[in-house]
GROMACS .gro file of C-alpha atoms in nm:
model
  401
    1UNK     CA    1 -16.364  12.476   3.985
    2UNK     CA    2 -16.687  12.412   3.804
    3UNK     CA    3 -16.829  12.573   3.488
    4UNK     CA    4 -16.712  12.936   3.432
    5UNK     CA    5 -17.005  13.097   3.571
    6UNK     CA    6 -17.141  13.471   3.590
    7UNK     CA    7 -17.377  13.526   3.935
    8UNK     CA    8 -17.693  13.640   3.748
    9UNK     CA    9 -18.006  13.791   3.881
   10UNK     CA   10 -18.201  13.600   3.629
   11UNK     CA   11 -18.424  13.407   3.828
   12UNK     CA   12 -18.570  13.411   4.172
   13UNK     CA   13 -18.568  13.127   4.444
   14UNK     CA   14 -18.995  13.124   4.494
   15UNK     CA   15 -18.928  13.112   4.869
   16UNK     CA   16 -18.667  13.333   4.914
   17UNK     CA   17 -18.743  13.653   4.752
   18UNK     CA   18 -18.435  13.820   4.852
   19UNK     CA   19 -18.236  13.593   4.728
   20UNK     CA   20 -18.060  13.707   4.311
   21UNK     CA   21 -18.152  14.061   4.388
   22UNK     CA   22 -17.774  14.133   4.312
   23UNK     CA   23 -17.491  14.009   4.050
   24UNK     CA   24 -17.243  13.914   4.293
   25UNK     CA   25 -16.952  13.974   4.048
   26UNK     CA   26 -16.698  13.981   4.376
   27UNK     CA   27 -16.735  13.650   4.322
   28UNK     CA   28 -16.616  13.639   3.920
   29UNK     CA   29 -16.362  13.811   4.024
   30UNK     CA   30 -16.224  13.613   4.338
   31UNK     CA   31 -16.265  13.315   4.137
   32UNK     CA   32 -16.027  13.446   3.854
   33UNK     CA   33 -15.769  13.561   4.086
   34UNK     CA   34 -15.756  13.268   4.343
   35UNK     CA   35 -15.707  13.045   4.013
   36UNK     CA   36 -15.469  13.282   3.959
   37UNK     CA   37 -15.286  13.222   4.283
   38UNK     CA   38 -15.295  12.871   4.213
   39UNK     CA   39 -15.054  12.881   3.950
   40UNK     CA   40 -14.796  13.083   4.122
   41UNK     CA   41 -14.866  12.842   4.420
   42UNK     CA   42 -14.775  12.512   4.222
   43UNK     CA   43 -14.504  12.730   4.085
   44UNK     CA   44 -14.350  12.778   4.406
   45UNK     CA   45 -14.360  12.426   4.509
   46UNK     CA   46 -14.078  12.351   4.272
   47UNK     CA   47 -13.885  12.595   4.495
   48UNK     CA   48 -14.047  12.564   4.882
   49UNK     CA   49 -13.813  12.388   5.115
   50UNK     CA   50 -13.881  12.161   5.262
   51UNK     CA   51 -14.252  12.045   5.115
   52UNK     CA   52 -14.222  11.746   4.865
   53UNK     CA   53 -14.384  11.786   4.521
   54UNK     CA   54 -14.417  11.596   4.199
   55UNK     CA   55 -14.094  11.760   4.085
   56UNK     CA   56 -13.827  12.014   4.255
   57UNK     CA   57 -13.556  12.291   4.154
   58UNK     CA   58 -13.241  12.282   4.219
   59UNK     CA   59 -13.291  12.629   4.373
   60UNK     CA   60 -13.540  12.595   4.709
   61UNK     CA   61 -13.580  12.862   4.985
   62UNK     CA   62 -13.724  12.904   5.337
   63UNK     CA   63 -13.867  13.217   5.262
   64UNK     CA   64 -14.080  13.112   5.014
   65UNK     CA   65 -14.235  12.855   5.232
   66UNK     CA   66 -14.298  13.082   5.478
   67UNK     CA   67 -14.468  13.298   5.254
   68UNK     CA   68 -14.674  13.023   5.086
   69UNK     CA   69 -14.814  12.891   5.420
   70UNK     CA   70 -14.999  13.256   5.408
   71UNK     CA   71 -15.236  13.071   5.124
   72UNK     CA   72 -15.187  12.743   5.220
   73UNK     CA   73 -15.420  12.764   5.509
   74UNK     CA   74 -15.729  12.941   5.296
   75UNK     CA   75 -15.688  12.912   4.910
   76UNK     CA   76 -15.885  12.591   4.835
   77UNK     CA   77 -16.147  12.660   5.151
   78UNK     CA   78 -16.232  12.976   4.965
   79UNK     CA   79 -16.249  12.793   4.615
   80UNK     CA   80 -16.488  12.518   4.785
   81UNK     CA   81 -16.701  12.872   4.912
   82UNK     CA   82 -16.686  13.008   4.573
   83UNK     CA   83 -16.822  12.666   4.418
   84UNK     CA   84 -17.101  12.647   4.669
   85UNK     CA   85 -17.203  13.010   4.590
   86UNK     CA   86 -17.210  12.932   4.225
   87UNK     CA   87 -17.415  12.583   4.262
   88UNK     CA   88 -17.668  12.796   4.491
   89UNK     CA   89 -17.707  13.018   4.266
   90UNK     CA   90 -17.737  12.775   3.937
   91UNK     CA   91 -17.970  12.561   4.092
   92UNK     CA   92 -18.201  12.776   4.180
   93UNK     CA   93 -18.234  12.884   3.818
   94UNK     CA   94 -18.176  12.554   3.648
   95UNK     CA   95 -18.495  12.302   3.682
   96UNK     CA   96 -18.341  11.994   3.841
   97UNK     CA   97 -18.310  11.773   3.521
   98UNK     CA   98 -18.096  12.060   3.308
   99UNK     CA   99 -17.871  12.084   3.643
  100UNK     CA  100 -17.794  11.753   3.697
  101UNK     CA  101 -17.770  11.712   3.249
  102UNK     CA  102 -17.511  11.991   3.342
  103UNK     CA  103 -17.297  11.918   3.586
  104UNK     CA  104 -17.224  11.563   3.558
  105UNK     CA  105 -17.046  11.582   3.213
  106UNK     CA  106 -16.918  11.924   3.309
  107UNK     CA  107 -16.706  11.813   3.582
  108UNK     CA  108 -16.691  11.435   3.516
  109UNK     CA  109 -16.580  11.428   3.125
  110UNK     CA  110 -16.267  11.665   3.250
  111UNK     CA  111 -16.166  11.438   3.518
  112UNK     CA  112 -16.185  11.120   3.322
  113UNK     CA  113 -15.971  11.308   3.056
  114UNK     CA  114 -15.729  11.425   3.276
  115UNK     CA  115 -15.683  11.129   3.464
  116UNK     CA  116 -15.621  10.936   3.092
  117UNK     CA  117 -15.425  11.179   2.932
  118UNK     CA  118 -15.333  11.540   3.069
  119UNK     CA  119 -15.165  11.451   3.387
  120UNK     CA  120 -14.986  11.167   3.251
  121UNK     CA  121 -14.705  11.401   3.225
  122UNK     CA  122 -14.724  11.491   3.540
  123UNK     CA  123 -14.655  11.137   3.644
  124UNK     CA  124 -14.372  11.034   3.380
  125UNK     CA  125 -14.165  11.369   3.500
  126UNK     CA  126 -14.196  11.259   3.841
  127UNK     CA  127 -14.128  10.851   3.800
  128UNK     CA  128 -13.810  10.976   3.653
  129UNK     CA  129 -13.664  11.238   3.835
  130UNK     CA  130 -13.756  11.005   4.123
  131UNK     CA  131 -13.629  10.711   4.026
  132UNK     CA  132 -13.961  10.479   4.049
  133UNK     CA  133 -13.961  10.358   3.760
  134UNK     CA  134 -13.791  10.248   3.449
  135UNK     CA  135 -13.920  10.346   3.118
  136UNK     CA  136 -13.756  10.610   2.955
  137UNK     CA  137 -13.981  10.616   2.637
  138UNK     CA  138 -14.292  10.868   2.729
  139UNK     CA  139 -14.535  10.696   2.467
  140UNK     CA  140 -14.436  10.348   2.605
  141UNK     CA  141 -14.457  10.496   2.997
  142UNK     CA  142 -14.855  10.629   2.888
  143UNK     CA  143 -14.914  10.278   2.776
  144UNK     CA  144 -14.804  10.143   3.084
  145UNK     CA  145 -14.987  10.362   3.232
  146UNK     CA  146 -15.357  10.314   3.097
  147UNK     CA  147 -15.228   9.964   3.116
  148UNK     CA  148 -15.351   9.827   3.447
  149UNK     CA  149 -15.171   9.473   3.468
  150UNK     CA  150 -14.862   9.689   3.420
  151UNK     CA  151 -14.578   9.483   3.687
  152UNK     CA  152 -14.410   9.851   3.654
  153UNK     CA  153 -14.691   9.999   3.826
  154UNK     CA  154 -14.759   9.706   4.038
  155UNK     CA  155 -14.559   9.920   4.366
  156UNK     CA  156 -14.748  10.219   4.269
  157UNK     CA  157 -15.121  10.181   4.305
  158UNK     CA  158 -15.348  10.455   4.383
  159UNK     CA  159 -15.708  10.371   4.353
  160UNK     CA  160 -15.788  10.019   4.470
  161UNK     CA  161 -15.613   9.791   4.199
  162UNK     CA  162 -15.581  10.109   3.974
  163UNK     CA  163 -15.245  10.317   3.923
  164UNK     CA  164 -15.435  10.566   3.767
  165UNK     CA  165 -15.436  10.946   3.961
  166UNK     CA  166 -15.585  11.256   3.934
  167UNK     CA  167 -15.336  11.456   4.089
  168UNK     CA  168 -15.427  11.824   4.115
  169UNK     CA  169 -15.761  11.719   3.948
  170UNK     CA  170 -15.893  11.575   4.283
  171UNK     CA  171 -16.108  11.902   4.303
  172UNK     CA  172 -16.352  11.796   4.054
  173UNK     CA  173 -16.470  11.465   4.225
  174UNK     CA  174 -16.524  11.663   4.559
  175UNK     CA  175 -16.721  11.929   4.440
  176UNK     CA  176 -16.923  11.692   4.212
  177UNK     CA  177 -17.000  11.507   4.520
  178UNK     CA  178 -17.113  11.824   4.686
  179UNK     CA  179 -17.329  11.945   4.411
  180UNK     CA  180 -17.477  11.605   4.386
  181UNK     CA  181 -17.580  11.637   4.747
  182UNK     CA  182 -17.724  12.010   4.747
  183UNK     CA  183 -17.905  11.895   4.401
  184UNK     CA  184 -18.052  11.632   4.605
  185UNK     CA  185 -18.150  11.802   4.894
  186UNK     CA  186 -18.230  12.141   4.745
  187UNK     CA  187 -18.599  12.065   4.732
  188UNK     CA  188 -18.632  12.030   5.084
  189UNK     CA  189 -18.408  12.362   5.123
  190UNK     CA  190 -18.630  12.577   4.886
  191UNK     CA  191 -18.974  12.402   5.016
  192UNK     CA  192 -19.196  12.605   5.255
  193UNK     CA  193 -19.091  12.404   5.551
  194UNK     CA  194 -18.801  12.536   5.537
  195UNK     CA  195 -18.874  12.906   5.420
  196UNK     CA  196 -18.949  12.981   5.797
  197UNK     CA  197 -18.564  12.909   5.880
  198UNK     CA  198 -18.387  13.111   5.590
  199UNK     CA  199 -18.606  13.393   5.682
  200UNK     CA  200 -18.520  13.360   6.062
  201UNK     CA  201 -18.137  13.277   5.981
  202UNK     CA  202 -18.153  13.640   5.745
  203UNK     CA  203 -18.330  13.840   6.026
  204UNK     CA  204 -18.182  13.730   6.347
  205UNK     CA  205 -17.808  13.543   6.259
  206UNK     CA  206 -17.596  13.792   6.365
  207UNK     CA  207 -17.262  13.860   6.190
  208UNK     CA  208 -17.020  13.774   6.478
  209UNK     CA  209 -17.205  13.406   6.441
  210UNK     CA  210 -17.097  13.391   6.066
  211UNK     CA  211 -16.733  13.481   6.169
  212UNK     CA  212 -16.696  13.284   6.477
  213UNK     CA  213 -16.873  12.975   6.438
  214UNK     CA  214 -16.698  12.821   6.141
  215UNK     CA  215 -16.364  12.909   6.357
  216UNK     CA  216 -16.513  12.690   6.604
  217UNK     CA  217 -16.638  12.436   6.344
  218UNK     CA  218 -16.228  12.414   6.201
  219UNK     CA  219 -16.134  12.394   6.511
  220UNK     CA  220 -16.357  12.051   6.580
  221UNK     CA  221 -16.295  11.914   6.251
  222UNK     CA  222 -15.946  11.911   6.328
  223UNK     CA  223 -15.969  11.799   6.636
  224UNK     CA  224 -16.204  11.534   6.586
  225UNK     CA  225 -16.031  11.413   6.203
  226UNK     CA  226 -15.707  11.585   6.145
  227UNK     CA  227 -15.467  11.313   6.254
  228UNK     CA  228 -15.669  11.011   6.204
  229UNK     CA  229 -15.754  11.140   5.832
  230UNK     CA  230 -15.504  11.396   5.743
  231UNK     CA  231 -15.553  11.512   5.389
  232UNK     CA  232 -15.452  11.278   5.090
  233UNK     CA  233 -15.705  11.337   4.807
  234UNK     CA  234 -15.824  10.968   4.826
  235UNK     CA  235 -16.195  11.037   4.782
  236UNK     CA  236 -16.288  10.717   5.018
  237UNK     CA  237 -16.057  10.841   5.338
  238UNK     CA  238 -16.004  11.203   5.269
  239UNK     CA  239 -16.230  11.259   5.577
  240UNK     CA  240 -16.057  11.595   5.728
  241UNK     CA  241 -16.019  11.721   5.394
  242UNK     CA  242 -16.385  11.590   5.304
  243UNK     CA  243 -16.532  11.752   5.633
  244UNK     CA  244 -16.335  12.146   5.597
  245UNK     CA  245 -16.414  12.169   5.243
  246UNK     CA  246 -16.813  12.048   5.247
  247UNK     CA  247 -16.821  12.292   5.557
  248UNK     CA  248 -16.718  12.588   5.297
  249UNK     CA  249 -16.883  12.503   4.990
  250UNK     CA  250 -17.211  12.483   5.245
  251UNK     CA  251 -17.124  12.790   5.423
  252UNK     CA  252 -17.086  12.955   5.028
  253UNK     CA  253 -17.427  12.769   4.951
  254UNK     CA  254 -17.580  12.952   5.263
  255UNK     CA  255 -17.440  13.295   5.284
  256UNK     CA  256 -17.522  13.400   4.906
  257UNK     CA  257 -17.869  13.344   5.049
  258UNK     CA  258 -17.843  13.528   5.357
  259UNK     CA  259 -17.772  13.933   5.152
  260UNK     CA  260 -17.852  14.116   5.507
  261UNK     CA  261 -17.531  13.927   5.641
  262UNK     CA  262 -17.362  13.865   5.341
  263UNK     CA  263 -17.350  14.269   5.253
  264UNK     CA  264 -17.225  14.335   5.606
  265UNK     CA  265 -16.890  14.155   5.552
  266UNK     CA  266 -16.743  14.464   5.316
  267UNK     CA  267 -16.782  14.709   5.608
  268UNK     CA  268 -16.562  14.503   5.867
  269UNK     CA  269 -16.219  14.483   5.615
  270UNK     CA  270 -16.041  14.663   5.846
  271UNK     CA  271 -16.107  14.460   6.122
  272UNK     CA  272 -16.114  14.134   5.953
  273UNK     CA  273 -15.769  14.208   5.800
  274UNK     CA  274 -15.577  14.278   6.124
  275UNK     CA  275 -15.712  13.997   6.284
  276UNK     CA  276 -15.574  13.781   5.966
  277UNK     CA  277 -15.284  13.922   6.003
  278UNK     CA  278 -15.233  13.831   6.365
  279UNK     CA  279 -15.286  13.484   6.317
  280UNK     CA  280 -15.086  13.438   6.006
  281UNK     CA  281 -14.806  13.589   6.244
  282UNK     CA  282 -14.911  13.329   6.504
  283UNK     CA  283 -14.892  13.069   6.189
  284UNK     CA  284 -14.500  13.149   6.096
  285UNK     CA  285 -14.422  13.140   6.452
  286UNK     CA  286 -14.520  12.775   6.463
  287UNK     CA  287 -14.421  12.675   6.182
  288UNK     CA  288 -14.086  12.809   6.244
  289UNK     CA  289 -14.072  12.572   6.580
  290UNK     CA  290 -14.224  12.832   6.800
  291UNK     CA  291 -14.471  12.703   7.138
  292UNK     CA  292 -14.696  12.836   7.358
  293UNK     CA  293 -14.579  12.520   7.605
  294UNK     CA  294 -14.614  12.174   7.636
  295UNK     CA  295 -14.980  12.202   7.848
  296UNK     CA  296 -15.294  12.028   7.676
  297UNK     CA  297 -15.444  12.422   7.719
  298UNK     CA  298 -15.166  12.508   7.463
  299UNK     CA  299 -15.215  12.250   7.225
  300UNK     CA  300 -15.601  12.401   7.187
  301UNK     CA  301 -15.502  12.730   7.151
  302UNK     CA  302 -15.314  12.634   6.937
  303UNK     CA  303 -15.525  12.459   6.741
  304UNK     CA  304 -15.810  12.752   6.743
  305UNK     CA  305 -15.535  12.999   6.638
  306UNK     CA  306 -15.463  12.794   6.323
  307UNK     CA  307 -15.854  12.709   6.253
  308UNK     CA  308 -15.905  13.106   6.290
  309UNK     CA  309 -15.623  13.190   6.038
  310UNK     CA  310 -15.816  12.966   5.795
  311UNK     CA  311 -16.126  13.155   5.817
  312UNK     CA  312 -16.032  13.475   5.896
  313UNK     CA  313 -15.842  13.513   5.561
  314UNK     CA  314 -16.168  13.383   5.365
  315UNK     CA  315 -16.382  13.647   5.537
  316UNK     CA  316 -16.087  13.926   5.511
  317UNK     CA  317 -16.048  13.869   5.128
  318UNK     CA  318 -16.439  13.837   5.053
  319UNK     CA  319 -16.489  14.159   5.236
  320UNK     CA  320 -16.202  14.346   5.033
  321UNK     CA  321 -16.341  14.194   4.740
  322UNK     CA  322 -16.697  14.326   4.817
  323UNK     CA  323 -16.533  14.666   4.862
  324UNK     CA  324 -16.284  14.646   4.528
  325UNK     CA  325 -16.479  14.463   4.262
  326UNK     CA  326 -16.793  14.636   4.224
  327UNK     CA  327 -16.734  14.630   3.828
  328UNK     CA  328 -16.750  14.414   3.520
  329UNK     CA  329 -16.523  14.432   3.244
  330UNK     CA  330 -16.419  14.237   2.893
  331UNK     CA  331 -16.149  14.099   3.066
  332UNK     CA  332 -16.267  13.935   3.334
  333UNK     CA  333 -16.538  13.764   3.090
  334UNK     CA  334 -16.273  13.624   2.932
  335UNK     CA  335 -16.067  13.500   3.207
  336UNK     CA  336 -16.403  13.375   3.402
  337UNK     CA  337 -16.477  13.199   3.068
  338UNK     CA  338 -16.085  13.030   3.072
  339UNK     CA  339 -15.979  12.986   3.421
  340UNK     CA  340 -16.174  12.617   3.440
  341UNK     CA  341 -15.954  12.527   3.177
  342UNK     CA  342 -15.677  12.668   3.258
  343UNK     CA  343 -15.686  12.484   3.588
  344UNK     CA  344 -15.724  12.185   3.388
  345UNK     CA  345 -15.414  12.243   3.221
  346UNK     CA  346 -15.146  12.502   3.435
  347UNK     CA  347 -15.039  12.210   3.678
  348UNK     CA  348 -14.911  11.978   3.385
  349UNK     CA  349 -14.763  12.305   3.191
  350UNK     CA  350 -14.566  12.414   3.549
  351UNK     CA  351 -14.403  12.045   3.576
  352UNK     CA  352 -14.352  11.990   3.199
  353UNK     CA  353 -14.210  12.348   3.151
  354UNK     CA  354 -13.978  12.316   3.474
  355UNK     CA  355 -13.873  11.984   3.351
  356UNK     CA  356 -13.705  12.109   3.033
  357UNK     CA  357 -13.608  12.445   3.230
  358UNK     CA  358 -13.477  12.320   3.564
  359UNK     CA  359 -13.115  12.156   3.429
  360UNK     CA  360 -13.002  12.503   3.247
  361UNK     CA  361 -12.995  12.583   3.621
  362UNK     CA  362 -13.045  12.971   3.475
  363UNK     CA  363 -13.062  13.097   3.848
  364UNK     CA  364 -13.312  13.151   4.136
  365UNK     CA  365 -13.484  13.485   3.974
  366UNK     CA  366 -13.497  13.415   3.634
  367UNK     CA  367 -13.602  13.055   3.617
  368UNK     CA  368 -13.909  13.119   3.839
  369UNK     CA  369 -14.034  13.404   3.662
  370UNK     CA  370 -13.956  13.246   3.314
  371UNK     CA  371 -14.166  12.926   3.424
  372UNK     CA  372 -14.461  13.132   3.547
  373UNK     CA  373 -14.453  13.364   3.189
  374UNK     CA  374 -14.396  13.032   3.011
  375UNK     CA  375 -14.703  12.901   3.169
  376UNK     CA  376 -14.886  13.211   3.148
  377UNK     CA  377 -14.894  13.252   2.789
  378UNK     CA  378 -14.943  12.857   2.733
  379UNK     CA  379 -15.261  12.832   2.910
  380UNK     CA  380 -15.404  13.123   2.691
  381UNK     CA  381 -15.235  12.964   2.381
  382UNK     CA  382 -15.424  12.638   2.433
  383UNK     CA  383 -15.720  12.767   2.540
  384UNK     CA  384 -15.783  12.970   2.202
  385UNK     CA  385 -15.698  12.643   2.066
  386UNK     CA  386 -15.900  12.446   2.244
  387UNK     CA  387 -16.220  12.660   2.252
  388UNK     CA  388 -16.230  12.620   1.832
  389UNK     CA  389 -16.259  12.244   1.819
  390UNK     CA  390 -16.585  12.114   1.937
  391UNK     CA  391 -16.513  11.782   2.060
  392UNK     CA  392 -16.207  11.837   2.270
  393UNK     CA  393 -16.373  12.170   2.413
  394UNK     CA  394 -16.595  11.948   2.601
  395UNK     CA  395 -16.308  11.790   2.762
  396UNK     CA  396 -16.154  12.058   2.874
  397UNK     CA  397 -16.476  12.201   3.078
  398UNK     CA  398 -16.528  12.474   2.773
  399UNK     CA  399 -16.917  12.547   2.691
  400UNK     CA  400 -16.997  12.668   2.331
  401UNK     CA  401 -17.116  13.031   2.334
   0.00000   0.00000   0.00000
């Protein structure tokens, strides 16, 4: 996720007079809560039966896999939407040069540092737990990882002829690319040419379109790209993931500029939640082998319902956040500043802590609780340490205040 931002109405886009009238504190809350969910989700990957991951516990659960299916369908899409909304506010109140000078180092430096340093323990644990590389000394392993001519890594290239990986940090280059696209086209979006379009959208676009059109687009993206380009997080070939993620980023960018539509979501929360629950119930049915039949029509209905499940949860969660989270407090401000650092650290902490805890076989309840608590405490302690180190904090996306 991008730098911890509060969604401030400090500046007004000149050709969109309704934009920035209100502080969208619900987005601050969602950003923190969804990244908190990410910690739970990635801890759950240790235990999800049937889902491969970098490292696995000896305890697995099919029930947990079904529970994790719930957020699996929308959590990253919601983060892209929140990121698009954040960029929408930020790009309007900063000069073009200031925006680009801030975004590139804020995303690129943690990405590069993460690939060279932060994710290496994950690669080490995975390589040894799966018997991929025979190098028991971590420091020697790190040297081999950095040495792009290493014969040990010859079968494990990830980026062309390189064997570097970004693992969970894949989110950063995607957000950087989408931010640069909107930075490039923003003069047009904010021009007098587009002003009537924004005004027309604000006055005439129905909330039904906001709810139904993305479902149709999700479905079309899946129909066109899912089988050809399944999600791999390979930036130059990940077209299905790009199409869906960029759509959500663009929806976030646009929706906060259409407050008449954005503010209607809360009033629909009791309609959106049952719809989301029903589609999740169908997802569970299909995920566990259920079928509507073998016909082409059944396949299309299946695709539409899965698409609806992804989008309805996003708008339902936003709607309830608008209803519940109308306030800020010191805890939110603290977490909002630290959440980018937490995101960078969390998966490495999960895997490393699990690597030392799992062999002790503490039980299917105590083990995950211990890992979650240790990760949460470690995130806070490391954040408090890192934010006091002038150069290092930049590499973890922590801005000086």
